[in-house]
Structures are given as C-alpha cells and as structure tokens.
Coordinates of C-alpha atoms and ligand atoms in Angstrom, one line a residue:
M282 CA 4.1 -24.5 -8.6
T283 CA 5.5 -25.5 -12.0
I284 CA 7.5 -23.6 -14.6
E285 CA 4.7 -24.0 -17.1
Q286 CA 2.4 -21.9 -14.8
I287 CA 5.0 -19.1 -14.8
I288 CA 5.5 -19.3 -18.6
K289 CA 1.7 -19.1 -19.1
K290 CA 1.3 -16.0 -16.9
A291 CA 4.3 -14.4 -18.6
K292 CA 2.9 -14.9 -22.0
E293 CA -0.5 -13.5 -20.9
N294 CA 1.5 -10.3 -20.1
N295 CA 3.7 -10.3 -23.2
P296 CA 3.2 -12.8 -26.1
N297 CA 6.8 -12.3 -27.2
T298 CA 8.2 -14.0 -24.0
D299 CA 11.3 -15.9 -24.6
V300 CA 10.0 -19.2 -23.4
D301 CA 13.3 -21.1 -23.9
L302 CA 15.2 -18.6 -21.7
I303 CA 12.7 -19.0 -18.8
K304 CA 13.0 -22.8 -19.1
F305 CA 16.7 -22.6 -19.0
A306 CA 16.8 -20.4 -16.0
Y307 CA 14.6 -23.0 -14.2
E308 CA 16.9 -25.8 -15.2
F309 CA 19.9 -23.8 -14.1
A310 CA 18.4 -22.8 -10.7
D311 CA 17.0 -26.3 -10.1
E312 CA 20.4 -27.9 -10.7
A313 CA 22.2 -25.3 -8.6
H314 CA 19.9 -25.7 -5.6
G315 CA 20.1 -29.5 -6.0
N316 CA 18.7 -31.3 -2.9
Q317 CA 18.3 -28.2 -0.8
K318 CA 15.0 -28.1 1.1
R319 CA 13.0 -25.4 2.7
K320 CA 12.0 -25.6 6.4
T321 CA 8.5 -26.6 5.2
G322 CA 10.2 -29.8 3.7
E323 CA 9.6 -28.7 0.1
P324 CA 12.4 -28.6 -2.5
Y325 CA 14.0 -25.2 -2.4
I326 CA 13.3 -24.5 -6.1
Q327 CA 9.7 -24.1 -5.1
H328 CA 10.5 -20.8 -3.3
C329 CA 12.1 -19.5 -6.4
L330 CA 9.2 -20.5 -8.6
H331 CA 6.6 -19.0 -6.3
T332 CA 8.6 -15.8 -6.2
A333 CA 8.8 -15.7 -10.0
F334 CA 5.1 -16.5 -10.3
M335 CA 4.1 -13.6 -8.1
L336 CA 6.3 -11.3 -10.2
A337 CA 4.5 -12.5 -13.3
Q338 CA 1.2 -11.8 -11.5
I339 CA 2.1 -8.2 -10.8
K340 CA 3.0 -8.0 -14.5
A341 CA 6.8 -7.6 -14.1
D342 CA 8.8 -8.0 -17.2
Q343 CA 10.6 -11.1 -18.4
S344 CA 14.0 -10.2 -17.0
T345 CA 12.6 -9.6 -13.6
I346 CA 10.8 -12.9 -13.7
I347 CA 14.0 -14.7 -14.6
A348 CA 15.9 -12.9 -11.9
G349 CA 13.1 -14.1 -9.6
I350 CA 13.9 -17.6 -10.5
L351 CA 17.6 -17.0 -10.0
H352 CA 17.5 -14.7 -7.0
D353 CA 18.9 -17.1 -4.4
V354 CA 21.5 -18.7 -6.6
P355 CA 24.7 -16.7 -5.8
E356 CA 23.9 -16.5 -2.1
D357 CA 22.9 -20.1 -1.4
T358 CA 24.6 -22.3 -4.0
D359 CA 28.0 -22.9 -5.6
R360 CA 27.0 -21.1 -8.7
T361 CA 28.2 -17.4 -8.8
L362 CA 27.0 -14.1 -10.0
E363 CA 29.7 -14.4 -12.8
D364 CA 27.9 -17.6 -13.9
V365 CA 24.6 -15.8 -14.0
K366 CA 26.1 -13.1 -16.0
E367 CA 27.8 -15.3 -18.5
L368 CA 24.7 -17.3 -19.2
F369 CA 21.9 -14.7 -18.9
G370 CA 23.6 -11.4 -19.7
E371 CA 24.2 -8.1 -17.8
E372 CA 20.7 -7.0 -17.1
I373 CA 19.5 -10.2 -15.3
A374 CA 22.8 -10.5 -13.5
F375 CA 22.4 -6.8 -12.3
L376 CA 19.0 -7.6 -10.9
V377 CA 20.2 -10.7 -9.1
E378 CA 23.1 -8.8 -7.7
G379 CA 20.8 -6.2 -6.4
I380 CA 18.8 -8.7 -4.5
T381 CA 21.9 -10.4 -3.0
K382 CA 23.1 -7.0 -1.8
L383 CA 19.6 -6.3 -0.2
S384 CA 19.8 -9.6 1.6
K385 CA 22.5 -8.2 3.7
I386 CA 20.2 -5.6 5.3
K387 CA 19.4 -6.9 8.7
Y388 CA 16.6 -5.7 10.9
R389 CA 17.9 -4.1 14.1
G390 CA 14.8 -2.6 15.7
V391 CA 13.2 0.7 15.3
E392 CA 16.3 2.7 15.8
R393 CA 17.7 1.5 12.6
H394 CA 14.5 2.0 10.8
R395 CA 15.5 4.9 8.8
E396 CA 18.7 3.5 7.8
S397 CA 17.1 0.3 6.4
L398 CA 14.5 2.4 4.6
R399 CA 17.3 4.5 3.1
K400 CA 19.0 1.3 1.8
M401 CA 15.8 0.2 0.3
F402 CA 15.3 3.5 -1.4
L403 CA 18.9 3.3 -2.8
A404 CA 18.2 -0.1 -4.1
M405 CA 15.0 1.1 -5.6
A406 CA 16.8 4.0 -7.2
E407 CA 19.3 1.7 -8.9
D408 CA 16.4 -0.4 -10.4
V409 CA 12.9 -0.5 -8.9
R410 CA 12.7 -4.0 -10.3
V411 CA 15.1 -5.2 -7.5
I412 CA 12.5 -4.1 -4.9
L413 CA 9.8 -6.0 -6.7
I414 CA 11.7 -9.2 -6.5
K415 CA 12.5 -8.5 -2.8
F416 CA 8.7 -8.0 -2.2
C417 CA 7.7 -11.2 -3.9
D418 CA 10.5 -13.1 -2.2
R419 CA 9.3 -11.8 1.2
L420 CA 5.8 -12.6 0.6
H421 CA 6.5 -16.2 -0.1
N422 CA 8.7 -16.3 3.0
L423 CA 5.8 -15.0 5.0
R424 CA 3.4 -17.5 3.5
T425 CA 5.7 -20.3 4.7
L426 CA 6.6 -18.7 8.1
D427 CA 4.7 -21.3 10.0
A428 CA 7.8 -23.6 9.6
Q429 CA 10.0 -21.1 11.4
P430 CA 10.7 -20.8 15.2
D431 CA 8.4 -18.4 17.0
E432 CA 11.0 -15.7 17.6
K433 CA 11.8 -15.6 13.9
K434 CA 8.2 -15.3 13.0
I435 CA 7.8 -12.2 15.1
R436 CA 11.1 -10.7 13.8
I437 CA 10.2 -11.2 10.2
A438 CA 6.6 -9.9 10.6
K439 CA 7.8 -6.8 12.4
E440 CA 10.5 -6.0 9.8
T441 CA 7.9 -6.5 7.1
M442 CA 5.5 -4.1 8.7
E443 CA 8.1 -1.4 9.3
I444 CA 10.1 -1.5 6.1
Y445 CA 8.4 -3.4 3.3
V446 CA 4.9 -2.4 3.8
P447 CA 5.4 1.5 3.6
I448 CA 7.5 1.1 0.5
A449 CA 4.9 -1.1 -1.2
G450 CA 2.4 1.7 -0.5
L451 CA 4.7 4.3 -1.9
L452 CA 5.0 2.3 -5.1
G453 CA 1.3 1.8 -5.1
I454 CA 1.5 -2.0 -5.2
W455 CA -1.6 -2.5 -3.0
R456 CA -2.0 -6.1 -3.8
L457 CA 1.3 -7.0 -2.2
K458 CA 0.9 -4.5 0.6
W459 CA -2.4 -6.0 1.7
Q460 CA -1.2 -9.5 1.5
M461 CA 1.9 -8.7 3.6
E462 CA -0.1 -6.8 6.2
D463 CA -2.7 -9.5 6.7
I464 CA -0.1 -12.2 7.2
C465 CA 2.0 -10.1 9.6
F466 CA -1.2 -9.1 11.5
K467 CA -1.8 -12.9 12.0
Y468 CA 1.6 -13.4 13.6
L469 CA 1.9 -10.2 15.6
Y470 CA -1.6 -10.2 17.1
P471 CA -2.8 -13.8 16.8
E472 CA -5.7 -13.5 19.2
D473 CA -7.2 -10.3 17.5
Y474 CA -6.7 -11.8 14.2
K475 CA -8.6 -14.9 14.9
K476 CA -11.5 -12.9 16.5
L477 CA -11.7 -10.5 13.5
E478 CA -11.4 -13.3 10.9
Y479 CA -14.3 -15.1 12.5
K480 CA -16.5 -12.1 12.6
Y481 CA -15.7 -11.1 9.1
E482 CA -15.8 -14.5 7.4
V483 CA -18.4 -16.3 9.4
E484 CA -20.9 -13.9 11.0
K485 CA -21.1 -11.2 8.4
R486 CA -20.6 -12.8 5.0
T487 CA -24.3 -13.4 4.2
E488 CA -25.2 -9.9 5.3
R489 CA -22.5 -8.4 3.2
N490 CA -23.3 -10.4 0.1
Q491 CA -27.0 -9.6 0.3
Y492 CA -26.3 -5.8 0.6
I493 CA -24.0 -5.9 -2.3
Q494 CA -26.5 -7.7 -4.5
K495 CA -29.1 -5.0 -3.6
I496 CA -26.8 -2.2 -4.8
K497 CA -26.0 -4.2 -7.9
D498 CA -29.6 -4.7 -8.8
I499 CA -30.5 -1.0 -8.4
L500 CA -27.5 0.6 -9.9
G501 CA -26.7 -2.0 -12.6
Q502 CA -30.0 -1.3 -14.3
K503 CA -29.5 2.4 -14.4
L504 CA -26.0 1.9 -15.8
L505 CA -27.2 -0.4 -18.6
D506 CA -30.0 2.1 -19.5
Q507 CA -27.3 4.7 -20.0
G508 CA -25.3 2.2 -22.1
I509 CA -22.5 1.9 -19.8
N510 CA -20.8 -1.4 -19.5
Y511 CA -19.6 -2.0 -16.1
K512 CA -18.2 -4.5 -13.5
I513 CA -19.1 -4.2 -9.9
E514 CA -17.0 -5.7 -7.2
G515 CA -17.8 -6.0 -3.5
R516 CA -14.5 -4.7 -2.3
F517 CA -12.4 -7.0 -0.2
K518 CA -11.6 -5.0 3.0
H519 CA -8.6 -6.7 4.2
L520 CA -8.5 -7.6 8.0
Y521 CA -5.6 -5.4 8.9
S522 CA -7.2 -2.3 7.6
I523 CA -10.2 -3.0 9.7
Y524 CA -8.2 -3.7 12.7
K525 CA -6.2 -0.5 12.3
K526 CA -9.3 1.6 12.1
M527 CA -10.6 -0.1 15.3
Q528 CA -7.3 1.0 17.0
T529 CA -6.9 4.5 15.7
K530 CA -10.5 5.5 15.6
D531 CA -11.3 3.6 18.7
R532 CA -14.5 2.2 17.2
R533 CA -16.2 -1.2 17.3
F534 CA -16.1 -3.7 14.5
D535 CA -19.7 -3.1 13.6
E536 CA -19.2 0.6 13.1
I537 CA -16.3 0.1 10.7
Y538 CA -17.7 -2.9 9.1
D539 CA -20.9 -1.0 8.3
V540 CA -19.1 1.0 5.7
F541 CA -19.8 -1.1 2.7
A542 CA -17.3 -0.7 0.0
L543 CA -17.8 -1.3 -3.7
R544 CA -15.7 -0.8 -6.7
I545 CA -17.1 -0.2 -10.2
I546 CA -15.0 -0.6 -13.3
V547 CA -16.2 1.1 -16.5
P548 CA -14.6 1.4 -20.0
S549 CA -13.6 5.1 -20.2
V550 CA -12.8 8.1 -17.9
S551 CA -16.0 9.9 -19.1
D552 CA -17.9 6.8 -18.0
C553 CA -16.4 7.2 -14.5
Y554 CA -17.9 10.8 -14.3
K555 CA -21.2 9.7 -15.8
T556 CA -21.4 6.8 -13.3
L557 CA -20.6 9.2 -10.5
G558 CA -23.5 11.4 -11.5
I559 CA -25.9 8.4 -11.7
I560 CA -24.8 7.3 -8.1
H561 CA -25.4 10.8 -6.8
S562 CA -28.9 10.9 -8.4
I563 CA -29.9 7.6 -6.7
W564 CA -28.3 8.1 -3.2
K565 CA -27.5 11.2 -1.3
P566 CA -23.8 11.8 -1.2
K567 CA -22.0 12.4 2.0
S568 CA -20.8 15.9 1.2
D569 CA -17.3 15.7 2.6
R570 CA -16.4 12.3 1.2
F571 CA -16.0 13.0 -2.5
K572 CA -12.4 12.7 -3.9
D573 CA -11.4 13.3 -7.6
Y574 CA -8.0 11.4 -7.9
I575 CA -8.5 11.3 -11.7
A576 CA -8.2 15.1 -12.1
V577 CA -5.6 15.3 -9.2
P578 CA -3.8 11.8 -8.9
K579 CA -2.1 10.9 -5.7
P580 CA 1.7 11.4 -5.6
N581 CA 2.2 7.6 -6.3
G582 CA 0.1 8.0 -9.5
Y583 CA -3.2 6.5 -8.0
R584 CA -6.3 7.4 -9.9
S585 CA -9.9 6.9 -9.2
L586 CA -13.1 8.7 -8.1
H587 CA -14.1 8.1 -4.5
T588 CA -17.5 9.0 -3.0
T589 CA -19.5 7.9 0.0
V590 CA -23.3 8.0 -0.2
F591 CA -26.2 6.9 2.0
G592 CA -27.2 3.8 0.2
P593 CA -30.2 1.4 0.7
E594 CA -31.3 1.3 4.4
N595 CA -29.3 4.5 4.8
K596 CA -26.0 2.7 5.1
A597 CA -22.9 4.5 4.4
T598 CA -21.6 3.0 1.2
E599 CA -18.3 3.8 -0.4
F600 CA -17.7 3.7 -4.2
Q601 CA -14.5 3.7 -6.1
L602 CA -15.0 4.4 -9.8
R603 CA -12.3 3.7 -12.3
T604 CA -11.3 2.2 -15.7
M605 CA -9.6 -1.2 -16.1
E606 CA -6.3 0.5 -16.7
M607 CA -6.6 2.4 -13.3
Q608 CA -7.7 -0.8 -11.7
E609 CA -4.6 -2.7 -12.7
E610 CA -2.4 0.3 -11.8
S611 CA -3.8 0.4 -8.3
L612 CA -3.3 -3.3 -7.8
Y613 CA 0.1 -3.7 -9.3
G614 CA 1.4 -0.2 -9.0
V615 CA 4.6 0.8 -10.8
P616 CA 5.0 -2.4 -12.9
S617 CA 1.6 -1.9 -14.7
H618 CA 2.6 1.6 -15.7
W619 CA 5.3 -0.1 -18.0
H620 CA 2.8 -2.7 -19.0
Y621 CA 0.3 -0.4 -20.4
K622 CA 2.9 1.8 -22.0
Q623 CA 4.3 -1.2 -23.8
K624 CA 0.8 -2.3 -24.7
R625 CA 0.1 1.1 -26.2
G626 CA 3.4 0.7 -28.1
E627 CA 4.9 3.7 -26.4
K628 CA 8.7 3.7 -26.5
E629 CA 9.4 4.0 -22.8
S630 CA 12.2 2.6 -20.9
K631 CA 11.7 0.0 -18.3
Q632 CA 11.1 2.6 -15.6
P633 CA 8.5 5.3 -15.0
N634 CA 9.7 8.8 -15.1
W635 CA 9.9 9.4 -11.4
V636 CA 12.0 6.3 -10.9
R637 CA 14.5 7.3 -13.5
E638 CA 14.5 10.7 -11.8
I639 CA 15.5 9.1 -8.6
L640 CA 18.3 7.2 -10.4
K641 CA 19.7 10.5 -11.8
I642 CA 19.6 12.2 -8.4
Q643 CA 21.3 9.3 -6.7
Q644 CA 24.1 9.5 -9.2
Q645 CA 24.6 13.2 -8.5
S646 CA 24.3 13.1 -4.7
E647 CA 27.4 12.8 -2.6
T648 CA 25.7 11.6 0.5
T649 CA 22.6 9.8 1.4
D650 CA 21.3 13.0 3.1
D651 CA 21.8 14.9 -0.1
F652 CA 20.0 12.1 -1.8
I653 CA 17.0 12.1 0.4
N654 CA 16.7 15.9 0.2
E655 CA 16.9 15.9 -3.6
L656 CA 14.4 13.2 -3.7
K657 CA 11.9 15.1 -1.7
I658 CA 12.2 18.3 -3.8
N659 CA 12.4 16.9 -7.3
V660 CA 10.5 13.6 -7.3
F661 CA 7.8 13.9 -4.7
H662 CA 7.2 17.6 -5.4
N663 CA 7.7 18.9 -2.0
R664 CA 5.7 16.2 -0.4
I665 CA 7.4 14.4 2.6
F666 CA 6.6 10.9 3.7
V667 CA 6.4 10.1 7.4
F668 CA 5.7 7.0 9.2
S669 CA 3.4 6.0 12.0
P670 CA 4.8 3.7 14.8
K671 CA 2.9 0.8 13.0
G672 CA 4.8 1.5 9.8
D673 CA 1.9 3.2 7.8
V674 CA 3.1 5.9 5.5
F675 CA 1.5 9.3 5.2
D676 CA 2.4 12.0 2.8
L677 CA 2.2 15.6 3.8
P678 CA 3.3 18.9 2.3
E679 CA 6.7 20.1 3.2
G680 CA 6.8 22.2 6.3
S681 CA 4.1 20.2 8.0
S682 CA 4.1 19.7 11.8
P683 CA 3.1 16.8 14.1
V684 CA -0.3 18.5 14.3
D685 CA -0.8 18.2 10.5
F686 CA 0.2 14.5 10.8
A687 CA -2.3 14.0 13.8
F688 CA -5.3 15.4 11.8
L689 CA -4.3 13.3 8.8
V690 CA -4.4 10.2 10.8
H691 CA -7.8 11.0 12.3
T692 CA -9.8 14.1 13.4
E693 CA -10.1 12.7 16.9
I694 CA -6.4 12.2 17.2
G695 CA -5.8 15.8 16.2
N696 CA -8.5 17.0 18.7
K697 CA -7.2 15.1 21.6
M698 CA -3.5 15.6 20.8
T699 CA -1.3 16.7 23.7
G700 CA 2.2 15.9 22.5
A701 CA 4.3 14.2 19.9
L702 CA 7.3 12.0 19.7
V703 CA 9.4 12.3 16.5
N704 CA 12.0 9.5 16.1
D705 CA 11.4 8.5 19.7
K706 CA 12.2 12.0 21.0
I707 CA 9.8 14.4 22.5
A708 CA 9.2 17.1 20.0
P709 CA 7.5 20.6 20.0
L710 CA 4.2 20.5 18.3
D711 CA 5.3 23.0 15.7
Q712 CA 8.5 21.0 14.8
V713 CA 9.0 20.7 11.0
L714 CA 8.8 17.2 10.0
K715 CA 11.3 15.6 7.7
N716 CA 11.1 12.9 5.1
G717 CA 11.4 9.4 6.8
D718 CA 10.5 10.7 10.3
L719 CA 8.6 8.3 12.5
V720 CA 5.9 10.2 14.3
E721 CA 3.9 9.1 17.4
I722 CA 1.0 11.2 18.7
T723 CA 0.2 11.2 22.4
I724 CA -3.4 12.0 23.2
Q725 CA -5.6 12.6 26.3
K726 CA -9.0 10.8 25.9
N727 CA -11.0 13.5 27.7
R728 CA -9.5 16.4 25.9
K729 CA -12.3 18.1 23.8
A730 CA -10.8 20.6 21.4
P731 CA -7.5 21.5 19.7
N732 CA -5.5 24.6 20.6
Q733 CA -6.4 27.6 18.4
N734 CA -2.8 28.8 18.5
W735 CA -2.0 25.7 16.3
L736 CA -3.5 27.7 13.4
K737 CA -0.3 29.7 13.3
F738 CA 1.8 26.9 12.2
V739 CA -0.2 24.1 10.6
K740 CA 0.3 23.7 6.9
T741 CA -2.5 21.5 5.6
H742 CA -5.8 22.7 4.7
R743 CA -7.4 19.7 6.6
A744 CA -5.8 20.6 9.9
K745 CA -6.8 24.3 9.5
E746 CA -10.4 23.4 8.8
K747 CA -10.6 20.9 11.7
I748 CA -9.1 23.4 14.3
K749 CA -11.6 26.1 13.0
H750 CA -14.5 23.8 13.1
A751 CA -13.7 22.8 16.7
E752 CA -13.7 26.4 17.7
R753 CA -17.2 27.0 16.1
V754 CA -18.4 23.9 18.0
S755 CA -17.3 25.1 21.4
R756 CA -18.6 28.5 20.7
F757 CA -22.0 27.1 20.1
E758 CA -21.8 25.0 23.1
K759 CA -21.1 28.0 25.3
L760 CA -24.0 29.8 23.7
R761 CA -26.3 26.9 24.3
K762 CA -25.3 26.8 28.1
M763 CA -26.0 30.7 28.3
I764 CA -29.3 30.5 26.4
P765 CA -31.2 27.4 27.2
G766 CA -33.4 26.3 24.2
I767 CA -31.0 27.4 21.5
K768 CA -30.2 24.8 18.9
Ligands
LIG954 MN1 14.6 -15.9 -1.4

C-alpha cells in the first residue's frame, strides 16, 4: 500500500482534498514509527496506510483519513497527542485521541459485553468517525491475524463478533460487517469454514453463474424495452450468513444456497417501482416476501425494495432494487450519507442528524443508564436493539418479549420455543426486553406449536400472526383426523 493510492481514492471522493496535508501526515507517521515492524514482518506504517485506505474506500472525509494514518502514533511512538494537535489541528487530534481512548477497552468475555458496547456507543456519540477508524483498524488487524498466536486469534475474533459486528450493522456499514464476519468465521469455526468455502467457490460457482446469466437475459431485455438503464449484480452471499442460516434454521447448504440473490441498480426511485412491476409480471412473487424499505426505511436508514419470486426453473430468487445512492448507502452506511449531502451541496455538518442527536443526549445525561434510555426513546424511536449469543443485532419495538425476539429470528425458533435466557439468566417469556440485552432462546425440537397464551403479551405483528397461524394449522390437523379425506 502506498500513500499515492490513498490520495487517489480520497480525490475520487472529494476533488478538493488537501494532498499536501495527507502526504505530510504520512511522512510524520512514517518517521514516528521508524523501524517498528508488524508481527507479519512488514513495516508498521503499512498497517496505518491500510487503515487509511479502507477509510477512503468507505468514503470517510479527509480528517478521518488523516487520523487513520496517525491513529497509532500517540499510543506506540515517542510522538504525543500534543504533537499531533500542534501539527494537524484540533479536529484531527480529537479523532486520534478518541481512538487512543478506545484502545483501552479490553475484552473480558460475555459478562462485560454490555459494558464494552456502552463504551463504543459513547465513543460513537462523541464523534462517529472515531468508530469508523476503529473498524478499519480492526479489519486490517483481522486480515493479518495469521501472524498472531492461536489464543490471540480466537480472542480477537470473538471480540469482533460480539462488539464490532453488531455496531457495524447498526450503522449500516455492511461492507465492513461482512468482511469482519467472514474472517472471524474462519478463525472461530475453521473446519466448517473450509467445507463451506469449498462448496460455494468450487462446486457451485458454474451453476450460480449460469442461473444469473439466464435471469439477466430475460429481465435485461424487458428493462431495455421500457427504457430503464440498469445494472444487475449476482449478489455475493457471504459465507458467514449462509452458515448462520444453516445453524438457526437447521437447513442444509443446498436449501439455503438455492435462494438466488440478485441486485438491480437503476437511475431513479420511480425506476425501482417500475422494475418491481416488470419482475412481478414475468415471475410469480412469493406473496409474503415483499418489503418496501423505500417508503419505510429501516431504523438505520437502509432503503431498497425486496421481493422474492419463483424464477426460471421455479427457483426461489430474491431481488433487491435500488438506486446508486441507496447502493452506496447500504455498503458504506453512515459515511455515505455525508458524502451525498456534500455532493448535493447541502450545508450539513459532518454527522447525520441521529448521530448529532446522540451527542446532545450524551451531554445532557448524568449516567450511562440515562444515556442509553434517552437514546432509545429519542434516536431509535422506541425501537430497542438486542443481541443474539452470536452477536447479531435485532431491532424490536419497545415492550417486546423474548417470544417476539424468537419469532424475529425464525418462525421455527418461535414455534419450538420453551424458554429464554436474558443476559445469561433464566427469564419469564413475557419479560420486557431492554436495549442491549443478550437473548438466548431454548427450544425443544419436537415441540409443534407455540402457546396461544403468548398472544396476551407479544408486541410484534410478526409474532401475533405466527402464533395465530399455528393455531389454525393445528385446528385443521384435528379436523383432518376426525374426518378422513378432508383437505
Ligand atoms: Mn492500529
């Protein structure tokens, strides 16, 4: 990695980039780290450059990129934070200081999970850019993890899964989230990883490419006929998400794999809806699988239309339809919001509204508990975020119970649910979940149906529907037994 590559990327994002300042940051950090080496044997400055490059890739602004270059200087060299402040100014020094503070968070197992999360939230509240630097720093450390002793590999991978990954999801930076997950997967479950990688990369590649080509041929022509410019991508399903589905849904690779996923990028929002109409006119939609996240974006700002249809050969095929702006937002999350605002010339400060809101709340709260509560009500609009034992984040309406959580994870988890652990303690099924709770559902494999009494306390529409549905199914089963021949 060279400083020129970083400058090139930064200029793509913003032509007015101060090239001299970036070069100067490089020379300063390079001199400060001197002969230091990474465990891989590379010069230490390579780690700083890789971190900065990833920041430029997710369209972080110039100060963040420079802070990325400087991020280990106060911690690991003779140069101090004061030196950074004097040479690069308050803003960059503030970001570097944030990173230095965060590096003091040490992972101490699941029991300290909430505490670490809280600290990350606090750092995020001060300036979300600190978290972005931390993510890119971590991602490069993960990529070079092979050079570390085994015990450290596992510790870093676990910590990443439990703390970094959920927050990357909250901020909608999917690109970083996926990359972190796949690397951690490799270290935490090496055997499963190897098997899955072989299946996906070697056995199934040709089949996948042929199927996607078929869709492109059929749909592409129709779109052109309607005058819609489009780009179709066969969506890269990352290995960890396949693995997770195999675990939670207890299904074989082939069943999950056989859901083909495509993404179509079109120029405007109205083209998204037109394209949806065209897809539904060619292939029959699976009725319960349509989601309009353009009209109703997800809490983290995610926008797209999702639909699943029975495609060629009757294979379930998932489409995501979006504009280029939505595409970049979904890959890069929060940073791309600023990027587009700047491009449109909107005078907007460095942070999106909800992040500034966090900052305000943090200044006004006396304790972290106050802070988390305020956050919940004012920023996430009465949504709470809870975590699965594997560190996945799920958002639920306030007042939700472990039963709501179970049905959100998967219908069968809800149907077969017998109990719940909340923060490692046995909890009643109607317990009201709190932001940051770690929820684990216990199931009994041969249990058929959920308890109808759960209807009295569940909050989500999804759980209510699933419980009612199970009741209808069992009523029909009884009928069928009583009257042979009924369908
Ligand atoms: Mn570092």
